Amino acid sequence: MAFDISTIKFDEKGLVPAVVQDVETNAVVMLAYMNAESIKLCLETGYTWFWSRSRQELWNKGATSGNMQKIVEMYYDCDADAILVKAKLNGPACHTGSYSCFFNNFYKA
């Protein structure tokens, strides 16, 4: 399936938020940002690539730690301003070593 990257509505910095979901558990494990180049790398390699806002560079998730994320599916939302990546995880998603970056609960009914 051919994908036209101009479909995505990037912000003024050329970025779009990308949510990563564990394809096996459906848990949301991280949020990062992608630019056009990182999306193209995801499509070419089948692994997650993001834009580091702090380092101002592309990064291949898990390239250093070994906790790679193999992409199974990618979606964009109804407004085309957010991306959902369903991936097979090879280790924790969070740089802290936690399975998910979302471990700081601040409300529970």
PDB file of C-alpha atoms in Angstrom:
ATOM      1  CA  MET A   1       0.000   0.000   0.000  1.00  0.00           C
ATOM      2  CA  ALA A   2       1.457   3.348  -1.029  1.00  0.00           C
ATOM      3  CA  PHE A   3       1.327   6.066   1.603  1.00  0.00           C
ATOM      4  CA  ASP A   4       1.389   9.782   0.828  1.00  0.00           C
ATOM      5  CA  ILE A   5       3.260  11.464   3.684  1.00  0.00           C
ATOM      6  CA  SER A   6       1.629  14.801   2.833  1.00  0.00           C
ATOM      7  CA  THR A   7      -1.524  13.306   4.390  1.00  0.00           C
ATOM      8  CA  ILE A   8      -0.014  13.869   7.852  1.00  0.00           C
ATOM      9  CA  LYS A   9      -0.566  17.269   9.461  1.00  0.00           C
ATOM     10  CA  PHE A  10       2.745  18.114  11.093  1.00  0.00           C
ATOM     11  CA  ASP A  11       2.944  20.944  13.626  1.00  0.00           C
ATOM     12  CA  GLU A  12       4.901  24.150  13.093  1.00  0.00           C
ATOM     13  CA  LYS A  13       8.111  22.313  14.045  1.00  0.00           C
ATOM     14  CA  GLY A  14       7.453  19.562  11.508  1.00  0.00           C
ATOM     15  CA  LEU A  15       6.492  17.027  14.174  1.00  0.00           C
ATOM     16  CA  VAL A  16       3.546  14.766  14.903  1.00  0.00           C
ATOM     17  CA  PRO A  17       2.918  12.875  18.177  1.00  0.00           C
ATOM     18  CA  ALA A  18       3.213   9.103  17.899  1.00  0.00           C
ATOM     19  CA  VAL A  19       1.727   6.722  20.440  1.00  0.00           C
ATOM     20  CA  VAL A  20       3.266   3.256  20.629  1.00  0.00           C
ATOM     21  CA  GLN A  21       1.046   0.362  21.648  1.00  0.00           C
ATOM     22  CA  ASP A  22       2.208  -3.172  22.484  1.00  0.00           C
ATOM     23  CA  VAL A  23       0.528  -5.307  19.825  1.00  0.00           C
ATOM     24  CA  GLU A  24       0.383  -8.303  22.182  1.00  0.00           C
ATOM     25  CA  THR A  25      -1.186  -6.619  25.245  1.00  0.00           C
ATOM     26  CA  ASN A  26      -2.732  -3.486  23.684  1.00  0.00           C
ATOM     27  CA  ALA A  27      -1.040  -1.434  26.419  1.00  0.00           C
ATOM     28  CA  VAL A  28       0.037   2.079  25.491  1.00  0.00           C
ATOM     29  CA  VAL A  29       3.741   2.078  26.261  1.00  0.00           C
ATOM     30  CA  MET A  30       5.147   5.385  25.063  1.00  0.00           C
ATOM     31  CA  LEU A  31       4.613   8.694  23.331  1.00  0.00           C
ATOM     32  CA  ALA A  32       7.275  10.232  21.134  1.00  0.00           C
ATOM     33  CA  TYR A  33       7.414  12.527  18.117  1.00  0.00           C
ATOM     34  CA  MET A  34       7.997  11.786  14.474  1.00  0.00           C
ATOM     35  CA  ASN A  35       8.944  13.975  11.557  1.00  0.00           C
ATOM     36  CA  ALA A  36       8.646  13.120   7.868  1.00  0.00           C
ATOM     37  CA  GLU A  37      12.077  11.491   7.808  1.00  0.00           C
ATOM     38  CA  SER A  38      11.413   9.270  10.825  1.00  0.00           C
ATOM     39  CA  ILE A  39       8.110   8.114   9.301  1.00  0.00           C
ATOM     40  CA  LYS A  40       9.913   7.224   6.084  1.00  0.00           C
ATOM     41  CA  LEU A  41      12.525   5.277   8.073  1.00  0.00           C
ATOM     42  CA  CYS A  42       9.761   3.408   9.917  1.00  0.00           C
ATOM     43  CA  LEU A  43       8.219   2.411   6.602  1.00  0.00           C
ATOM     44  CA  GLU A  44      11.588   1.424   5.094  1.00  0.00           C
ATOM     45  CA  THR A  45      12.991  -0.520   8.052  1.00  0.00           C
ATOM     46  CA  GLY A  46       9.902  -1.851   9.845  1.00  0.00           C
ATOM     47  CA  TYR A  47      11.218  -0.531  13.178  1.00  0.00           C
ATOM     48  CA  THR A  48      10.313   2.606  15.141  1.00  0.00           C
ATOM     49  CA  TRP A  49      12.211   5.818  14.492  1.00  0.00           C
ATOM     50  CA  PHE A  50      11.509   9.102  16.223  1.00  0.00           C
ATOM     51  CA  TRP A  51      12.730  12.680  16.358  1.00  0.00           C
ATOM     52  CA  SER A  52      14.393  13.607  19.648  1.00  0.00           C
ATOM     53  CA  ARG A  53      13.267  17.099  20.571  1.00  0.00           C
ATOM     54  CA  SER A  54      15.996  17.408  23.216  1.00  0.00           C
ATOM     55  CA  ARG A  55      18.880  16.144  21.097  1.00  0.00           C
ATOM     56  CA  GLN A  56      17.503  17.437  17.798  1.00  0.00           C
ATOM     57  CA  GLU A  57      18.269  14.195  15.998  1.00  0.00           C
ATOM     58  CA  LEU A  58      16.662  11.030  14.700  1.00  0.00           C
ATOM     59  CA  TRP A  59      16.723   7.998  16.974  1.00  0.00           C
ATOM     60  CA  ASN A  60      15.968   4.374  16.341  1.00  0.00           C
ATOM     61  CA  LYS A  61      14.180   3.127  19.462  1.00  0.00           C
ATOM     62  CA  GLY A  62      16.231   0.388  21.081  1.00  0.00           C
ATOM     63  CA  ALA A  63      19.300   0.736  18.863  1.00  0.00           C
ATOM     64  CA  THR A  64      21.449   1.293  21.953  1.00  0.00           C
ATOM     65  CA  SER A  65      19.538  -0.713  24.580  1.00  0.00           C
ATOM     66  CA  GLY A  66      18.464  -3.583  22.343  1.00  0.00           C
ATOM     67  CA  ASN A  67      14.804  -2.891  23.158  1.00  0.00           C
ATOM     68  CA  MET A  68      13.781  -2.569  19.522  1.00  0.00           C
ATOM     69  CA  GLN A  69      10.162  -2.131  18.454  1.00  0.00           C
ATOM     70  CA  LYS A  70       9.124  -4.132  15.368  1.00  0.00           C
ATOM     71  CA  ILE A  71       6.231  -2.361  13.682  1.00  0.00           C
ATOM     72  CA  VAL A  72       3.179  -4.494  12.971  1.00  0.00           C
ATOM     73  CA  GLU A  73       0.746  -1.721  11.971  1.00  0.00           C
ATOM     74  CA  MET A  74       0.683   2.062  11.756  1.00  0.00           C
ATOM     75  CA  TYR A  75      -2.386   4.309  11.725  1.00  0.00           C
ATOM     76  CA  TYR A  76      -3.059   8.016  11.656  1.00  0.00           C
ATOM     77  CA  ASP A  77      -6.075   9.483  13.402  1.00  0.00           C
ATOM     78  CA  CYS A  78      -9.181  11.083  11.881  1.00  0.00           C
ATOM     79  CA  ASP A  79      -7.538  14.534  11.839  1.00  0.00           C
ATOM     80  CA  ALA A  80      -4.222  13.143  10.529  1.00  0.00           C
ATOM     81  CA  ASP A  81      -2.387  14.903  13.375  1.00  0.00           C
ATOM     82  CA  ALA A  82      -1.420  11.898  15.499  1.00  0.00           C
ATOM     83  CA  ILE A  83       0.040   8.470  14.760  1.00  0.00           C
ATOM     84  CA  LEU A  84      -0.574   5.122  16.407  1.00  0.00           C
ATOM     85  CA  VAL A  85       2.145   2.494  16.085  1.00  0.00           C
ATOM     86  CA  LYS A  86       1.309  -1.081  17.036  1.00  0.00           C
ATOM     87  CA  ALA A  87       4.586  -2.840  17.636  1.00  0.00           C
ATOM     88  CA  LYS A  88       6.088  -6.060  18.913  1.00  0.00           C
ATOM     89  CA  LEU A  89       8.337  -5.054  21.784  1.00  0.00           C
ATOM     90  CA  ASN A  90      11.723  -6.583  22.467  1.00  0.00           C
ATOM     91  CA  GLY A  91      12.041  -5.372  26.047  1.00  0.00           C
ATOM     92  CA  PRO A  92      10.828  -2.362  27.995  1.00  0.00           C
ATOM     93  CA  ALA A  93       9.637   0.715  26.141  1.00  0.00           C
ATOM     94  CA  CYS A  94      10.739   3.253  28.747  1.00  0.00           C
ATOM     95  CA  HIS A  95      14.304   4.513  29.068  1.00  0.00           C
ATOM     96  CA  THR A  96      13.935   3.970  32.850  1.00  0.00           C
ATOM     97  CA  GLY A  97      13.654   0.227  32.258  1.00  0.00           C
ATOM     98  CA  SER A  98       9.918   0.197  32.940  1.00  0.00           C
ATOM     99  CA  TYR A  99       7.679  -1.758  30.570  1.00  0.00           C
ATOM    100  CA  SER A 100       5.715   1.413  29.797  1.00  0.00           C
ATOM    101  CA  CYS A 101       6.494   5.100  30.141  1.00  0.00           C
ATOM    102  CA  PHE A 102       3.032   5.487  31.711  1.00  0.00           C
ATOM    103  CA  PHE A 103       3.636   4.311  35.267  1.00  0.00           C
ATOM    104  CA  ASN A 104       3.020   7.527  37.236  1.00  0.00           C
ATOM    105  CA  ASN A 105      -0.597   7.105  38.294  1.00  0.00           C
ATOM    106  CA  PHE A 106      -2.131  10.305  39.653  1.00  0.00           C
ATOM    107  CA  TYR A 107      -5.838   9.405  39.639  1.00  0.00           C
ATOM    108  CA  LYS A 108      -7.845   6.226  40.097  1.00  0.00           C
ATOM    109  CA  ALA A 109     -11.598   6.090  40.620  1.00  0.00           C
TER     110      ALA A 109
END
